[in-house]
Short mmCIF file of C-alpha atoms in Angstrom, two decimals:
data_model
loop_
_atom_site.label_atom_id
_atom_site.label_comp_id
_atom_site.label_asym_id
_atom_site.label_seq_id
_atom_site.Cartn_x
_atom_site.Cartn_y
_atom_site.Cartn_z
CA ALA A 1056 84.94 -120.21 -67.41
CA GLN A 1057 83.81 -120.05 -64.07
CA SER A 1058 82.09 -123.43 -62.56
CA VAL A 1059 80.19 -125.22 -59.69
CA SER A 1060 80.25 -128.88 -59.65
CA GLN A 1061 78.53 -131.42 -57.71
CA HIS A 1062 80.08 -134.97 -58.27
CA ASN A 1063 77.43 -136.79 -56.54
CA HIS A 1064 74.13 -136.83 -59.06
CA HIS A 1065 72.31 -139.68 -56.91
CA VAL A 1066 72.21 -140.70 -53.39
CA ILE A 1067 70.48 -142.90 -51.22
CA LEU A 1068 70.66 -143.50 -47.49
CA SER A 1069 68.56 -145.29 -44.87
CA GLU A 1070 67.24 -143.30 -42.35
CA ALA A 1071 70.08 -141.74 -39.17
CA ALA A 1072 72.51 -142.33 -41.95
CA SER A 1073 75.56 -139.40 -41.81
CA LEU A 1074 75.31 -137.57 -45.06
CA GLU A 1075 77.80 -135.39 -46.89
CA LEU A 1076 77.42 -133.76 -50.30
CA GLY A 1077 80.19 -132.55 -52.10
CA CYS A 1078 80.40 -129.21 -54.30
CA ASN A 1079 83.70 -127.48 -55.85
CA TYR A 1080 83.98 -124.38 -57.38
CA SER A 1081 86.79 -123.33 -59.97
CA TYR A 1082 87.33 -119.37 -59.12
CA GLY A 1083 90.08 -117.92 -57.60
CA GLY A 1084 88.38 -114.79 -56.31
CA THR A 1085 85.49 -113.96 -53.44
CA VAL A 1086 83.21 -115.93 -53.58
CA ASN A 1087 79.90 -116.68 -51.50
CA LEU A 1088 78.21 -119.76 -51.48
CA PHE A 1089 74.99 -121.01 -51.01
CA TRP A 1090 73.29 -124.22 -50.73
CA TYR A 1091 69.25 -124.64 -51.78
CA VAL A 1092 67.19 -127.00 -51.25
CA GLN A 1093 63.98 -128.22 -53.62
CA TYR A 1094 62.03 -130.55 -52.08
CA PRO A 1095 59.33 -132.34 -53.94
CA GLY A 1096 56.61 -130.08 -55.04
CA GLN A 1097 57.84 -126.98 -53.18
CA HIS A 1098 59.99 -123.74 -53.97
CA LEU A 1099 63.71 -123.71 -54.14
CA GLN A 1100 64.75 -122.33 -50.54
CA LEU A 1101 67.74 -121.21 -49.01
CA LEU A 1102 69.44 -124.15 -46.73
CA LEU A 1103 72.32 -121.99 -45.62
CA LYS A 1104 74.86 -119.37 -46.77
CA TYR A 1105 78.46 -118.06 -46.16
CA PHE A 1106 79.61 -114.75 -46.59
CA SER A 1107 82.74 -114.35 -44.76
CA GLY A 1108 84.19 -115.04 -41.01
CA ASP A 1109 83.67 -118.59 -39.56
CA PRO A 1110 84.16 -121.42 -42.56
CA LEU A 1111 81.59 -123.61 -41.21
CA VAL A 1112 78.19 -122.59 -40.94
CA LYS A 1113 75.12 -123.82 -39.42
CA GLY A 1114 71.57 -123.67 -41.51
CA ILE A 1115 68.03 -124.67 -40.99
CA LYS A 1116 67.23 -128.39 -40.26
CA GLY A 1117 70.01 -130.12 -38.78
CA PHE A 1118 72.61 -129.05 -41.94
CA GLU A 1119 75.70 -127.48 -41.87
CA ALA A 1120 78.44 -126.62 -44.29
CA GLU A 1121 82.19 -125.86 -44.09
CA PHE A 1122 83.69 -123.72 -46.59
CA ILE A 1123 87.47 -124.66 -47.02
CA LYS A 1124 89.29 -122.14 -49.09
CA SER A 1125 92.22 -124.10 -50.51
CA LYS A 1126 90.41 -126.74 -51.37
CA PHE A 1127 87.62 -124.73 -53.69
CA SER A 1128 84.96 -126.55 -51.87
CA PHE A 1129 81.77 -125.95 -49.90
CA ASN A 1130 80.38 -129.60 -48.72
CA LEU A 1131 77.08 -129.86 -46.68
CA ARG A 1132 76.70 -132.25 -44.30
CA LYS A 1133 73.96 -133.77 -41.48
CA PRO A 1134 74.92 -136.13 -38.91
CA SER A 1135 71.43 -138.00 -39.30
CA VAL A 1136 69.59 -137.86 -42.24
CA GLN A 1137 65.29 -138.50 -41.95
CA TRP A 1138 62.99 -139.33 -44.72
CA SER A 1139 61.54 -136.04 -44.91
CA ASP A 1140 65.15 -134.77 -46.11
CA THR A 1141 64.67 -136.43 -49.14
CA ALA A 1142 64.99 -133.58 -51.87
CA GLU A 1143 67.20 -131.83 -54.58
CA TYR A 1144 70.03 -130.01 -52.91
CA PHE A 1145 71.67 -127.20 -55.01
CA CYS A 1146 75.27 -125.73 -54.54
CA ALA A 1147 75.56 -121.81 -55.43
CA VAL A 1148 78.44 -119.68 -55.86
CA LEU A 1149 78.31 -115.63 -56.57
CA MET A 1150 81.69 -114.82 -57.56
CA ASP A 1151 82.99 -111.10 -57.52
CA THR A 1152 83.32 -110.89 -61.42
CA GLY A 1153 80.46 -108.09 -61.48
CA ARG A 1154 77.99 -110.47 -62.51
CA ARG A 1155 75.62 -110.41 -59.68
CA ALA A 1156 73.91 -113.47 -60.19
CA LEU A 1157 74.41 -117.10 -58.88
CA THR A 1158 76.27 -120.18 -60.45
CA PHE A 1159 74.43 -123.17 -59.60
CA GLY A 1160 75.74 -126.74 -59.27
CA SER A 1161 74.12 -129.37 -61.06
CA GLY A 1162 72.32 -130.82 -58.30
CA THR A 1163 72.33 -133.83 -55.85
CA ARG A 1164 69.20 -135.87 -56.16
CA LEU A 1165 68.54 -137.29 -52.25
CA GLN A 1166 66.94 -140.39 -51.40
CA VAL A 1167 66.30 -141.27 -47.64
CA GLN A 1168 64.92 -145.10 -47.62
CA PRO A 1169 62.60 -145.21 -44.54
CA ASP B 316 51.57 -111.93 -48.47
CA GLY B 317 54.72 -111.28 -49.72
CA GLY B 318 56.77 -113.64 -52.49
CA ILE B 319 57.09 -114.23 -55.94
CA THR B 320 54.63 -115.25 -58.16
CA GLN B 321 54.60 -117.20 -61.60
CA SER B 322 51.98 -117.89 -64.05
CA PRO B 323 50.81 -119.95 -65.05
CA LYS B 324 51.96 -123.47 -63.05
CA TYR B 325 51.96 -125.59 -66.34
CA LEU B 326 52.23 -124.08 -69.96
CA PHE B 327 51.64 -125.22 -73.50
CA ARG B 328 52.43 -124.20 -76.83
CA LYS B 329 52.68 -125.20 -80.39
CA GLU B 330 56.24 -125.30 -81.76
CA GLY B 331 56.81 -121.79 -83.26
CA GLN B 332 55.05 -120.14 -81.10
CA ASN B 333 56.11 -117.36 -78.81
CA VAL B 334 55.37 -117.52 -75.04
CA THR B 335 55.99 -114.79 -72.39
CA LEU B 336 55.78 -116.04 -68.86
CA SER B 337 54.69 -113.51 -65.93
CA CYS B 338 57.03 -113.39 -62.72
CA GLU B 339 56.08 -111.14 -60.09
CA GLN B 340 57.05 -109.64 -57.19
CA ASN B 341 56.29 -107.69 -53.84
CA LEU B 342 58.87 -107.80 -52.04
CA ASN B 343 60.21 -104.86 -53.27
CA HIS B 344 63.43 -106.12 -54.34
CA ASP B 345 65.53 -105.01 -56.70
CA ALA B 346 67.34 -107.47 -58.81
CA MET B 347 65.30 -110.15 -60.25
CA TYR B 348 66.61 -112.94 -62.54
CA TRP B 349 65.68 -116.02 -65.06
CA TYR B 350 66.36 -119.66 -64.81
CA ARG B 351 65.76 -122.67 -66.50
CA GLN B 352 66.05 -125.75 -64.73
CA ASP B 353 66.17 -128.98 -66.66
CA PRO B 354 67.44 -132.77 -65.55
CA GLY B 355 70.87 -132.92 -64.43
CA GLN B 356 71.99 -129.88 -65.25
CA GLY B 357 70.72 -127.57 -62.24
CA LEU B 358 69.34 -124.34 -62.75
CA ARG B 359 71.58 -122.14 -65.56
CA LEU B 360 70.74 -118.65 -65.99
CA ILE B 361 68.84 -116.82 -69.15
CA TYR B 362 68.83 -113.02 -67.83
CA TYR B 363 69.02 -110.87 -64.64
CA SER B 364 68.21 -107.05 -63.72
CA GLN B 365 69.75 -105.30 -61.04
CA ILE B 366 67.50 -101.83 -61.76
CA VAL B 367 64.32 -101.03 -63.73
CA ASN B 368 64.95 -100.82 -67.42
CA ASP B 369 68.37 -102.62 -67.41
CA PHE B 370 69.09 -106.30 -68.17
CA GLN B 371 71.63 -108.47 -69.08
CA LYS B 372 72.47 -111.66 -70.66
CA GLY B 373 72.97 -114.74 -68.58
CA ASP B 374 74.71 -118.14 -69.97
CA ILE B 375 71.89 -119.39 -72.13
CA ALA B 376 70.32 -115.95 -73.45
CA GLU B 377 69.52 -117.01 -76.67
CA GLY B 378 65.72 -117.46 -77.86
CA TYR B 379 64.95 -115.68 -75.38
CA SER B 380 64.03 -112.09 -74.26
CA VAL B 381 62.83 -110.01 -71.35
CA SER B 382 61.98 -106.62 -70.10
CA ARG B 383 61.99 -104.90 -67.03
CA GLU B 384 59.57 -102.07 -66.92
CA LYS B 385 58.52 -102.13 -63.35
CA LYS B 386 60.43 -103.06 -60.70
CA GLU B 387 58.15 -105.85 -59.61
CA SER B 388 57.56 -107.50 -63.13
CA PHE B 389 60.43 -108.88 -64.81
CA PRO B 390 58.25 -111.00 -67.93
CA LEU B 391 60.35 -113.81 -70.08
CA THR B 392 59.11 -114.17 -73.55
CA VAL B 393 60.42 -117.68 -74.88
CA THR B 394 60.76 -116.92 -79.28
CA SER B 395 60.47 -119.57 -81.82
CA ALA B 396 64.20 -119.30 -82.17
CA GLN B 397 64.76 -121.52 -78.87
CA LYS B 398 65.99 -124.61 -80.08
CA ASN B 399 64.59 -126.89 -76.54
CA PRO B 400 62.31 -124.51 -74.88
CA THR B 401 60.15 -127.31 -73.15
CA ALA B 402 61.82 -126.79 -69.78
CA PHE B 403 61.20 -125.54 -65.81
CA TYR B 404 61.94 -122.08 -65.51
CA LEU B 405 61.95 -120.13 -62.57
CA CYS B 406 62.22 -116.59 -61.34
CA ALA B 407 63.90 -115.17 -58.66
CA SER B 408 64.82 -112.11 -56.91
CA SER B 409 66.69 -110.20 -54.37
CA ILE B 410 68.10 -107.34 -52.66
CA LYS B 411 71.04 -106.64 -51.65
CA THR B 412 72.45 -106.82 -48.16
CA GLY B 413 75.77 -105.71 -47.61
CA GLY B 414 76.54 -106.14 -51.41
CA ILE B 415 75.38 -109.59 -51.12
CA ASN B 416 72.22 -110.85 -53.35
CA GLU B 417 70.66 -113.53 -51.62
CA GLN B 418 67.99 -114.94 -54.03
CA PHE B 419 64.19 -115.95 -53.42
CA PHE B 420 62.81 -118.07 -55.69
CA GLY B 421 59.00 -118.44 -57.01
CA PRO B 422 57.01 -121.74 -57.84
CA GLY B 423 58.17 -121.92 -61.54
CA THR B 424 56.53 -122.74 -64.57
CA ARG B 425 56.57 -125.70 -66.56
CA LEU B 426 56.38 -125.00 -70.24
CA THR B 427 56.42 -127.93 -72.72
CA VAL B 428 56.37 -127.20 -76.39
CA LEU B 429 54.33 -129.70 -78.35
#
């Protein structure tokens, strides 16, 4: 069955540290890729997305992600995190299986210490 | 103000009772979705609907039912057959943009079964 894996379940960083969160999926067909963020007490909101074209995509708040098709990966990066980045981050994949719904990873809880 | 509303925010029910969670959107989106969020498991798809009067089971549909009589509404009923109903339930909607579903989420309903 198709799946999405986020191997980092809980990450603790100090402010100004660099961030990379891993996301891998198991599907050989065409995919569209998303990163969502859930700040404490807030709605789940879209951070960035990849549909086609340049595999390096930039999102809000200085986040970016790179789609590496050969590795089935879509890792999220930020060069310098802030305390306000403390949140839970979800990778999601839309696969061209005919089921028009996202498959989510299990999420990564990021805690940024001041 | 456009968006997705879910009510109530917190819901308590006794074991064995059915309960219906509301989801309304005024975004004129075609598709709507219900997810369940549990700690460490990400979001899992319960049901989704691409058009009015049609819906499909997701990955964990057992013990749940839905209806889609109106474009803007997609209520979810948690039945007594659902063995572990206590969870955070998220509703989402999307409009196809070039065939791609970008999903927008509501604030969620936290259901606790006592």
